[in-house]
Amino acid sequence: MALMKGKSFFTSLLILVALLGVAVGGTVHKVGDANGWTMMGVGYEAWASSRTFQVGDSLVFEYNNEFHDVTQVTPHDFELCDPSKPLARYQTGSDTVTLTKPGFQHFICGVPGHCDIGQKLDILVFPASLGPVAAPVPGPVSIRCHHHLFEAVTRSLQLLLSILVWSISIKNLFS
């Protein structure tokens, strides 16, 4: 009886860890790749759509701090390109932002006009997982809100399926 309780507790603990996620040295993403954080020649929406972001990952913003900054904002301020109420502001020219919580994260350049011409980045951060989650397939985006909703649902389903398969295989190991 005690052995069954121990197995049940262990299985429950593993499932809980899988659901909450464990950050084990995440991926480092250089925003904009070789171009860095700039207002010229980078499509940040396309850049982000080819990656999967998880808690524990880091974003590296490299830019000329005489002309740019990195301002983390709310979803509302992101849509308005309004840097006046920042959640955080980075200004060194080489800033690393560690993703510490799941959900949407929004970054803009706070220099007037830069966000309006495309120097902005919004990403969906997933809980850290114990197994791989496939990156979304990039495709045309016509309506931003619908795209985010579809992408979020797709990624969430992929993550839940990975956790379910993983937890069943762990359960089978101990039964």
Short mmCIF file of N, CA and C in Angstrom, two decimals:
data_model
loop_
_atom_site.label_atom_id
_atom_site.label_comp_id
_atom_site.label_asym_id
_atom_site.label_seq_id
_atom_site.Cartn_x
_atom_site.Cartn_y
_atom_site.Cartn_z
N MET A 1 0.83 -1.20 0.00
CA MET A 1 0.00 0.00 0.00
C MET A 1 0.88 1.26 0.00
N ALA A 2 1.92 1.27 0.84
CA ALA A 2 2.80 2.43 0.90
C ALA A 2 3.53 2.63 -0.42
N LEU A 3 3.86 1.50 -1.10
CA LEU A 3 4.54 1.60 -2.38
C LEU A 3 3.63 2.24 -3.43
N MET A 4 2.34 1.89 -3.41
CA MET A 4 1.39 2.48 -4.34
C MET A 4 1.23 3.98 -4.10
N LYS A 5 1.17 4.37 -2.81
CA LYS A 5 1.06 5.80 -2.49
C LYS A 5 2.30 6.54 -2.96
N GLY A 6 3.48 5.92 -2.79
CA GLY A 6 4.73 6.53 -3.22
C GLY A 6 4.77 6.73 -4.73
N LYS A 7 4.31 5.69 -5.48
CA LYS A 7 4.27 5.80 -6.95
C LYS A 7 3.29 6.87 -7.38
N SER A 8 2.13 6.90 -6.73
CA SER A 8 1.12 7.89 -7.06
C SER A 8 1.63 9.30 -6.77
N PHE A 9 2.29 9.48 -5.63
CA PHE A 9 2.85 10.78 -5.28
C PHE A 9 3.92 11.19 -6.29
N PHE A 10 4.80 10.25 -6.65
CA PHE A 10 5.88 10.54 -7.59
C PHE A 10 5.31 10.92 -8.95
N THR A 11 4.32 10.16 -9.42
CA THR A 11 3.69 10.47 -10.70
C THR A 11 3.02 11.84 -10.65
N SER A 12 2.32 12.13 -9.58
CA SER A 12 1.67 13.43 -9.44
C SER A 12 2.69 14.55 -9.42
N LEU A 13 3.80 14.32 -8.73
CA LEU A 13 4.85 15.33 -8.67
C LEU A 13 5.45 15.58 -10.05
N LEU A 14 5.69 14.54 -10.81
CA LEU A 14 6.24 14.71 -12.16
C LEU A 14 5.27 15.46 -13.06
N ILE A 15 3.99 15.15 -12.95
CA ILE A 15 2.99 15.85 -13.75
C ILE A 15 2.93 17.32 -13.36
N LEU A 16 2.98 17.60 -12.06
CA LEU A 16 2.97 18.99 -11.59
C LEU A 16 4.17 19.76 -12.11
N VAL A 17 5.34 19.14 -12.05
CA VAL A 17 6.55 19.79 -12.56
C VAL A 17 6.41 20.06 -14.06
N ALA A 18 5.84 19.10 -14.79
CA ALA A 18 5.64 19.29 -16.23
C ALA A 18 4.68 20.43 -16.51
N LEU A 19 3.61 20.52 -15.73
CA LEU A 19 2.64 21.58 -15.96
C LEU A 19 3.18 22.95 -15.59
N LEU A 20 3.92 23.04 -14.51
CA LEU A 20 4.45 24.33 -14.08
C LEU A 20 5.68 24.72 -14.89
N GLY A 21 6.41 23.73 -15.34
CA GLY A 21 7.61 24.00 -16.12
C GLY A 21 8.83 24.18 -15.25
N VAL A 22 9.96 23.81 -15.80
CA VAL A 22 11.23 23.95 -15.11
C VAL A 22 12.18 24.64 -16.07
N ALA A 23 12.73 25.76 -15.67
CA ALA A 23 13.68 26.47 -16.52
C ALA A 23 15.07 25.88 -16.32
N VAL A 24 15.59 25.27 -17.36
CA VAL A 24 16.92 24.67 -17.29
C VAL A 24 17.73 25.28 -18.41
N GLY A 25 18.37 26.40 -18.14
CA GLY A 25 19.23 27.04 -19.14
C GLY A 25 18.53 27.20 -20.48
N GLY A 26 17.73 28.22 -20.63
CA GLY A 26 16.94 28.41 -21.84
C GLY A 26 17.74 28.83 -23.04
N THR A 27 17.04 29.00 -24.14
CA THR A 27 17.62 29.41 -25.41
C THR A 27 17.85 30.92 -25.41
N VAL A 28 18.94 31.33 -26.02
CA VAL A 28 19.23 32.75 -26.18
C VAL A 28 18.83 33.15 -27.59
N HIS A 29 17.94 34.13 -27.69
CA HIS A 29 17.44 34.60 -28.99
C HIS A 29 17.98 36.01 -29.23
N LYS A 30 18.81 36.18 -30.25
CA LYS A 30 19.28 37.53 -30.60
C LYS A 30 18.21 38.17 -31.48
N VAL A 31 17.56 39.18 -30.93
CA VAL A 31 16.45 39.84 -31.61
C VAL A 31 16.93 40.45 -32.93
N GLY A 32 16.28 40.06 -34.01
CA GLY A 32 16.64 40.59 -35.33
C GLY A 32 17.83 39.90 -35.96
N ASP A 33 18.34 38.86 -35.31
CA ASP A 33 19.52 38.12 -35.79
C ASP A 33 20.67 39.10 -36.05
N ALA A 34 21.30 39.02 -37.21
CA ALA A 34 22.50 39.84 -37.49
C ALA A 34 22.17 41.33 -37.54
N ASN A 35 20.94 41.70 -37.90
CA ASN A 35 20.57 43.12 -37.96
C ASN A 35 20.39 43.75 -36.59
N GLY A 36 20.06 42.94 -35.60
CA GLY A 36 19.84 43.46 -34.26
C GLY A 36 18.52 44.22 -34.15
N TRP A 37 18.47 45.11 -33.16
CA TRP A 37 17.27 45.91 -32.85
C TRP A 37 17.41 47.23 -33.57
N THR A 38 16.73 47.37 -34.69
CA THR A 38 16.83 48.55 -35.53
C THR A 38 15.49 48.82 -36.19
N MET A 39 15.34 49.98 -36.78
CA MET A 39 14.07 50.28 -37.44
C MET A 39 14.14 50.00 -38.93
N MET A 40 15.29 49.56 -39.42
CA MET A 40 15.46 49.37 -40.86
C MET A 40 15.69 47.90 -41.21
N GLY A 41 14.88 47.38 -42.11
CA GLY A 41 15.15 46.09 -42.73
C GLY A 41 14.88 44.84 -41.91
N VAL A 42 14.16 44.95 -40.81
CA VAL A 42 13.86 43.76 -40.02
C VAL A 42 12.36 43.66 -39.82
N GLY A 43 11.82 42.52 -40.12
CA GLY A 43 10.41 42.25 -39.83
C GLY A 43 10.34 41.45 -38.55
N TYR A 44 10.13 42.12 -37.43
CA TYR A 44 10.17 41.44 -36.13
C TYR A 44 9.03 40.45 -35.95
N GLU A 45 7.90 40.70 -36.61
CA GLU A 45 6.79 39.74 -36.52
C GLU A 45 7.20 38.43 -37.19
N ALA A 46 7.80 38.51 -38.36
CA ALA A 46 8.27 37.30 -39.06
C ALA A 46 9.39 36.64 -38.26
N TRP A 47 10.29 37.44 -37.72
CA TRP A 47 11.39 36.89 -36.92
C TRP A 47 10.83 36.09 -35.75
N ALA A 48 9.88 36.65 -35.03
CA ALA A 48 9.31 35.98 -33.85
C ALA A 48 8.51 34.74 -34.24
N SER A 49 7.82 34.78 -35.37
CA SER A 49 6.95 33.65 -35.75
C SER A 49 7.74 32.40 -36.08
N SER A 50 9.03 32.53 -36.31
CA SER A 50 9.84 31.34 -36.63
C SER A 50 10.49 30.74 -35.39
N ARG A 51 10.13 31.22 -34.21
CA ARG A 51 10.73 30.75 -32.97
C ARG A 51 9.66 30.41 -31.94
N THR A 52 10.05 29.57 -30.99
CA THR A 52 9.21 29.27 -29.84
C THR A 52 9.94 29.81 -28.62
N PHE A 53 9.25 30.61 -27.82
CA PHE A 53 9.83 31.22 -26.64
C PHE A 53 9.27 30.54 -25.39
N GLN A 54 10.15 30.23 -24.45
CA GLN A 54 9.73 29.59 -23.22
C GLN A 54 10.33 30.31 -22.01
N VAL A 55 9.68 30.14 -20.87
CA VAL A 55 10.23 30.67 -19.62
C VAL A 55 11.65 30.12 -19.48
N GLY A 56 12.57 31.01 -19.14
CA GLY A 56 13.97 30.63 -19.01
C GLY A 56 14.81 31.04 -20.20
N ASP A 57 14.15 31.31 -21.35
CA ASP A 57 14.87 31.80 -22.53
C ASP A 57 15.26 33.26 -22.28
N SER A 58 16.17 33.74 -23.12
CA SER A 58 16.59 35.15 -23.04
C SER A 58 16.49 35.80 -24.41
N LEU A 59 16.13 37.08 -24.40
CA LEU A 59 16.17 37.91 -25.60
C LEU A 59 17.37 38.82 -25.47
N VAL A 60 18.20 38.88 -26.51
CA VAL A 60 19.34 39.80 -26.54
C VAL A 60 19.03 40.88 -27.56
N PHE A 61 18.96 42.11 -27.07
CA PHE A 61 18.72 43.27 -27.93
C PHE A 61 20.06 43.98 -28.11
N GLU A 62 20.56 44.04 -29.35
CA GLU A 62 21.78 44.79 -29.65
C GLU A 62 21.42 45.93 -30.58
N TYR A 63 21.84 47.15 -30.19
CA TYR A 63 21.42 48.34 -30.94
C TYR A 63 22.34 49.50 -30.57
N ASN A 64 22.27 50.56 -31.35
CA ASN A 64 23.00 51.79 -31.07
C ASN A 64 22.16 52.60 -30.07
N ASN A 65 22.66 52.71 -28.84
CA ASN A 65 21.87 53.37 -27.81
C ASN A 65 21.83 54.90 -27.94
N GLU A 66 22.50 55.44 -28.93
CA GLU A 66 22.35 56.87 -29.19
C GLU A 66 21.06 57.14 -29.98
N PHE A 67 20.53 56.09 -30.62
CA PHE A 67 19.36 56.26 -31.48
C PHE A 67 18.16 55.40 -31.10
N HIS A 68 18.35 54.42 -30.21
CA HIS A 68 17.28 53.48 -29.88
C HIS A 68 17.30 53.15 -28.40
N ASP A 69 16.21 52.54 -27.94
CA ASP A 69 16.16 51.90 -26.63
C ASP A 69 15.24 50.69 -26.77
N VAL A 70 15.05 49.97 -25.69
CA VAL A 70 14.09 48.86 -25.65
C VAL A 70 13.15 49.17 -24.50
N THR A 71 11.87 49.28 -24.81
CA THR A 71 10.88 49.61 -23.80
C THR A 71 9.85 48.48 -23.76
N GLN A 72 9.71 47.86 -22.60
CA GLN A 72 8.70 46.82 -22.44
C GLN A 72 7.41 47.50 -22.00
N VAL A 73 6.31 47.17 -22.70
CA VAL A 73 5.03 47.87 -22.48
C VAL A 73 3.88 46.88 -22.37
N THR A 74 2.72 47.40 -21.99
CA THR A 74 1.49 46.62 -21.93
C THR A 74 0.98 46.35 -23.35
N PRO A 75 0.07 45.39 -23.51
CA PRO A 75 -0.50 45.16 -24.85
C PRO A 75 -1.16 46.42 -25.43
N HIS A 76 -1.86 47.17 -24.60
CA HIS A 76 -2.52 48.39 -25.06
C HIS A 76 -1.49 49.41 -25.56
N ASP A 77 -0.43 49.63 -24.77
CA ASP A 77 0.59 50.59 -25.17
C ASP A 77 1.39 50.10 -26.37
N PHE A 78 1.48 48.78 -26.53
CA PHE A 78 2.13 48.21 -27.71
C PHE A 78 1.35 48.60 -28.97
N GLU A 79 0.04 48.42 -28.93
CA GLU A 79 -0.79 48.74 -30.09
C GLU A 79 -0.75 50.24 -30.40
N LEU A 80 -0.65 51.07 -29.37
CA LEU A 80 -0.60 52.52 -29.57
C LEU A 80 0.81 53.05 -29.81
N CYS A 81 1.81 52.18 -29.65
CA CYS A 81 3.22 52.61 -29.71
C CYS A 81 3.48 53.72 -28.69
N ASP A 82 3.01 53.50 -27.47
CA ASP A 82 3.12 54.52 -26.42
C ASP A 82 4.15 54.08 -25.37
N PRO A 83 5.32 54.72 -25.33
CA PRO A 83 6.35 54.35 -24.37
C PRO A 83 6.27 55.09 -23.03
N SER A 84 5.20 55.87 -22.81
CA SER A 84 5.17 56.76 -21.64
C SER A 84 4.97 56.03 -20.30
N LYS A 85 4.48 54.80 -20.32
CA LYS A 85 4.27 54.05 -19.07
C LYS A 85 4.99 52.70 -19.17
N PRO A 86 6.30 52.69 -19.24
CA PRO A 86 7.02 51.44 -19.47
C PRO A 86 6.92 50.48 -18.28
N LEU A 87 6.86 49.19 -18.60
CA LEU A 87 7.00 48.17 -17.57
C LEU A 87 8.48 48.03 -17.22
N ALA A 88 9.32 48.24 -18.22
CA ALA A 88 10.79 48.24 -18.05
C ALA A 88 11.38 49.00 -19.24
N ARG A 89 12.54 49.60 -19.02
CA ARG A 89 13.23 50.30 -20.10
C ARG A 89 14.70 49.91 -20.04
N TYR A 90 15.24 49.59 -21.21
CA TYR A 90 16.65 49.18 -21.33
C TYR A 90 17.33 50.15 -22.28
N GLN A 91 18.56 50.56 -21.93
CA GLN A 91 19.21 51.61 -22.72
C GLN A 91 20.71 51.42 -22.90
N THR A 92 21.23 50.22 -22.65
CA THR A 92 22.69 50.04 -22.73
C THR A 92 23.21 49.83 -24.13
N GLY A 93 22.35 49.36 -25.04
CA GLY A 93 22.79 49.02 -26.40
C GLY A 93 23.08 47.54 -26.55
N SER A 94 23.16 46.83 -25.43
CA SER A 94 23.33 45.38 -25.45
C SER A 94 22.62 44.84 -24.21
N ASP A 95 21.32 44.64 -24.35
CA ASP A 95 20.49 44.26 -23.20
C ASP A 95 19.99 42.84 -23.33
N THR A 96 20.07 42.11 -22.23
CA THR A 96 19.53 40.75 -22.19
C THR A 96 18.32 40.76 -21.28
N VAL A 97 17.20 40.28 -21.81
CA VAL A 97 15.95 40.20 -21.06
C VAL A 97 15.63 38.72 -20.89
N THR A 98 15.62 38.26 -19.65
CA THR A 98 15.27 36.88 -19.37
C THR A 98 13.76 36.77 -19.24
N LEU A 99 13.20 35.80 -19.94
CA LEU A 99 11.75 35.60 -19.92
C LEU A 99 11.40 34.76 -18.69
N THR A 100 10.74 35.40 -17.73
CA THR A 100 10.51 34.77 -16.43
C THR A 100 9.08 34.29 -16.21
N LYS A 101 8.17 34.66 -17.10
CA LYS A 101 6.78 34.23 -16.90
C LYS A 101 6.13 33.96 -18.25
N PRO A 102 5.17 33.03 -18.28
CA PRO A 102 4.49 32.76 -19.54
C PRO A 102 3.50 33.87 -19.88
N GLY A 103 3.17 33.97 -21.15
CA GLY A 103 2.22 34.96 -21.62
C GLY A 103 2.83 35.85 -22.69
N PHE A 104 2.06 36.81 -23.13
CA PHE A 104 2.56 37.73 -24.16
C PHE A 104 3.49 38.76 -23.52
N GLN A 105 4.57 39.06 -24.23
CA GLN A 105 5.53 40.09 -23.83
C GLN A 105 5.65 41.05 -25.00
N HIS A 106 5.67 42.35 -24.70
CA HIS A 106 5.63 43.38 -25.75
C HIS A 106 6.79 44.35 -25.56
N PHE A 107 7.54 44.58 -26.64
CA PHE A 107 8.69 45.48 -26.62
C PHE A 107 8.58 46.45 -27.79
N ILE A 108 8.92 47.71 -27.53
CA ILE A 108 8.95 48.72 -28.59
C ILE A 108 10.22 49.54 -28.41
N CYS A 109 10.58 50.27 -29.47
CA CYS A 109 11.60 51.30 -29.32
C CYS A 109 10.85 52.55 -28.87
N GLY A 110 11.32 53.15 -27.78
CA GLY A 110 10.65 54.31 -27.21
C GLY A 110 10.98 55.62 -27.89
N VAL A 111 11.87 55.61 -28.88
CA VAL A 111 12.20 56.83 -29.60
C VAL A 111 11.01 57.17 -30.51
N PRO A 112 10.53 58.42 -30.47
CA PRO A 112 9.35 58.79 -31.25
C PRO A 112 9.46 58.38 -32.73
N GLY A 113 8.39 57.72 -33.19
CA GLY A 113 8.30 57.32 -34.60
C GLY A 113 8.86 55.95 -34.92
N HIS A 114 9.78 55.44 -34.12
CA HIS A 114 10.42 54.17 -34.46
C HIS A 114 9.44 53.00 -34.38
N CYS A 115 8.65 52.94 -33.33
CA CYS A 115 7.66 51.87 -33.19
C CYS A 115 6.65 51.93 -34.33
N ASP A 116 6.23 53.13 -34.68
CA ASP A 116 5.23 53.30 -35.73
C ASP A 116 5.68 52.74 -37.07
N ILE A 117 6.98 52.72 -37.33
CA ILE A 117 7.46 52.16 -38.60
C ILE A 117 7.98 50.73 -38.45
N GLY A 118 7.67 50.11 -37.31
CA GLY A 118 7.92 48.67 -37.21
C GLY A 118 8.94 48.21 -36.20
N GLN A 119 9.55 49.10 -35.43
CA GLN A 119 10.52 48.65 -34.44
C GLN A 119 9.79 48.28 -33.16
N LYS A 120 9.13 47.11 -33.24
CA LYS A 120 8.38 46.60 -32.11
C LYS A 120 8.32 45.08 -32.22
N LEU A 121 8.22 44.46 -31.07
CA LEU A 121 8.25 43.00 -31.00
C LEU A 121 7.27 42.53 -29.96
N ASP A 122 6.40 41.61 -30.36
CA ASP A 122 5.54 40.95 -29.37
C ASP A 122 5.71 39.45 -29.53
N ILE A 123 5.84 38.77 -28.40
CA ILE A 123 6.07 37.33 -28.42
C ILE A 123 5.15 36.66 -27.42
N LEU A 124 4.91 35.38 -27.64
CA LEU A 124 4.17 34.57 -26.70
C LEU A 124 5.16 33.64 -26.02
N VAL A 125 5.25 33.73 -24.70
CA VAL A 125 6.18 32.92 -23.92
C VAL A 125 5.41 31.77 -23.29
N PHE A 126 5.89 30.55 -23.53
CA PHE A 126 5.27 29.36 -22.98
C PHE A 126 5.97 28.95 -21.70
N PRO A 127 5.28 28.19 -20.85
CA PRO A 127 5.96 27.63 -19.68
C PRO A 127 7.11 26.76 -20.15
N ALA A 128 8.15 26.66 -19.36
CA ALA A 128 9.27 25.78 -19.70
C ALA A 128 8.72 24.36 -19.76
N SER A 129 9.21 23.56 -20.70
CA SER A 129 8.72 22.19 -20.83
C SER A 129 9.86 21.22 -20.64
N LEU A 130 9.50 19.99 -20.39
CA LEU A 130 10.49 18.94 -20.25
C LEU A 130 10.73 18.24 -21.57
N GLY A 131 10.01 18.61 -22.60
CA GLY A 131 10.19 18.01 -23.92
C GLY A 131 10.06 19.07 -24.98
N PRO A 132 10.41 18.74 -26.22
CA PRO A 132 10.35 19.74 -27.29
C PRO A 132 8.93 20.06 -27.69
N VAL A 133 8.74 21.30 -28.11
CA VAL A 133 7.47 21.76 -28.65
C VAL A 133 7.79 22.32 -30.02
N ALA A 134 7.08 21.86 -31.03
CA ALA A 134 7.36 22.30 -32.38
C ALA A 134 7.08 23.78 -32.54
N ALA A 135 7.95 24.45 -33.30
CA ALA A 135 7.75 25.85 -33.61
C ALA A 135 6.61 25.98 -34.60
N PRO A 136 5.88 27.08 -34.56
CA PRO A 136 4.78 27.25 -35.50
C PRO A 136 5.31 27.43 -36.91
N VAL A 137 4.48 27.06 -37.87
CA VAL A 137 4.85 27.25 -39.26
C VAL A 137 4.50 28.68 -39.64
N PRO A 138 5.50 29.47 -40.10
CA PRO A 138 5.22 30.84 -40.45
C PRO A 138 4.25 30.90 -41.64
N GLY A 139 3.40 31.87 -41.62
CA GLY A 139 2.45 32.03 -42.71
C GLY A 139 2.01 33.47 -42.80
N PRO A 140 1.22 33.79 -43.80
CA PRO A 140 0.78 35.18 -43.94
C PRO A 140 -0.13 35.58 -42.79
N VAL A 141 0.01 36.83 -42.39
CA VAL A 141 -0.79 37.35 -41.29
C VAL A 141 -1.57 38.54 -41.81
N SER A 142 -2.89 38.45 -41.70
CA SER A 142 -3.68 39.57 -42.17
C SER A 142 -4.31 40.34 -41.02
N ILE A 143 -4.77 39.63 -40.01
CA ILE A 143 -5.39 40.30 -38.87
C ILE A 143 -4.61 39.88 -37.63
N ARG A 144 -3.95 40.83 -37.02
CA ARG A 144 -3.02 40.58 -35.93
C ARG A 144 -3.66 39.83 -34.75
N CYS A 145 -4.81 40.23 -34.28
CA CYS A 145 -5.44 39.61 -33.12
C CYS A 145 -5.79 38.16 -33.40
N HIS A 146 -6.35 37.88 -34.59
CA HIS A 146 -6.72 36.51 -34.94
C HIS A 146 -5.47 35.64 -35.04
N HIS A 147 -4.41 36.21 -35.59
CA HIS A 147 -3.15 35.47 -35.72
C HIS A 147 -2.64 35.07 -34.34
N HIS A 148 -2.65 36.00 -33.40
CA HIS A 148 -2.16 35.70 -32.06
C HIS A 148 -3.03 34.66 -31.37
N LEU A 149 -4.32 34.77 -31.53
CA LEU A 149 -5.22 33.80 -30.92
C LEU A 149 -4.98 32.41 -31.49
N PHE A 150 -4.92 32.31 -32.81
CA PHE A 150 -4.68 31.02 -33.45
C PHE A 150 -3.33 30.44 -33.03
N GLU A 151 -2.29 31.29 -33.03
CA GLU A 151 -0.96 30.85 -32.65
C GLU A 151 -0.93 30.39 -31.20
N ALA A 152 -1.58 31.12 -30.32
CA ALA A 152 -1.60 30.76 -28.91
C ALA A 152 -2.32 29.43 -28.69
N VAL A 153 -3.45 29.25 -29.36
CA VAL A 153 -4.19 27.99 -29.22
C VAL A 153 -3.38 26.84 -29.77
N THR A 154 -2.76 27.03 -30.93
CA THR A 154 -1.95 25.97 -31.53
C THR A 154 -0.79 25.58 -30.63
N ARG A 155 -0.05 26.56 -30.15
CA ARG A 155 1.09 26.26 -29.29
C ARG A 155 0.65 25.63 -27.98
N SER A 156 -0.45 26.10 -27.42
CA SER A 156 -0.95 25.53 -26.17
C SER A 156 -1.34 24.07 -26.35
N LEU A 157 -2.01 23.77 -27.46
CA LEU A 157 -2.38 22.39 -27.73
C LEU A 157 -1.14 21.51 -27.94
N GLN A 158 -0.13 22.03 -28.63
CA GLN A 158 1.11 21.28 -28.81
C GLN A 158 1.77 20.99 -27.47
N LEU A 159 1.81 21.99 -26.61
CA LEU A 159 2.42 21.83 -25.29
C LEU A 159 1.63 20.83 -24.45
N LEU A 160 0.31 20.95 -24.43
CA LEU A 160 -0.51 20.02 -23.66
C LEU A 160 -0.37 18.60 -24.16
N LEU A 161 -0.31 18.42 -25.48
CA LEU A 161 -0.13 17.09 -26.04
C LEU A 161 1.22 16.52 -25.63
N SER A 162 2.27 17.33 -25.67
CA SER A 162 3.60 16.87 -25.24
C SER A 162 3.58 16.45 -23.78
N ILE A 163 2.94 17.25 -22.94
CA ILE A 163 2.86 16.93 -21.51
C ILE A 163 2.07 15.66 -21.29
N LEU A 164 0.97 15.49 -22.00
CA LEU A 164 0.14 14.30 -21.86
C LEU A 164 0.90 13.05 -22.26
N VAL A 165 1.56 13.08 -23.41
CA VAL A 165 2.35 11.93 -23.86
C VAL A 165 3.46 11.64 -22.87
N TRP A 166 4.12 12.67 -22.40
CA TRP A 166 5.22 12.49 -21.45
C TRP A 166 4.70 11.89 -20.14
N SER A 167 3.59 12.40 -19.63
CA SER A 167 3.08 11.91 -18.35
C SER A 167 2.59 10.47 -18.46
N ILE A 168 2.00 10.10 -19.60
CA ILE A 168 1.57 8.71 -19.79
C ILE A 168 2.78 7.79 -19.83
N SER A 169 3.84 8.22 -20.52
CA SER A 169 5.03 7.37 -20.58
C SER A 169 5.69 7.23 -19.21
N ILE A 170 5.70 8.29 -18.41
CA ILE A 170 6.24 8.21 -17.06
C ILE A 170 5.38 7.30 -16.20
N LYS A 171 4.07 7.43 -16.32
CA LYS A 171 3.15 6.58 -15.55
C LYS A 171 3.38 5.11 -15.89
N ASN A 172 3.54 4.81 -17.18
CA ASN A 172 3.78 3.42 -17.61
C ASN A 172 5.10 2.89 -17.08
N LEU A 173 6.07 3.74 -16.89
CA LEU A 173 7.36 3.31 -16.34
C LEU A 173 7.22 2.77 -14.92
N PHE A 174 6.31 3.37 -14.16
CA PHE A 174 6.19 3.02 -12.75
C PHE A 174 4.97 2.15 -12.44
N SER A 175 4.28 1.64 -13.47
CA SER A 175 3.14 0.77 -13.17
C SER A 175 3.46 -0.69 -13.38
#
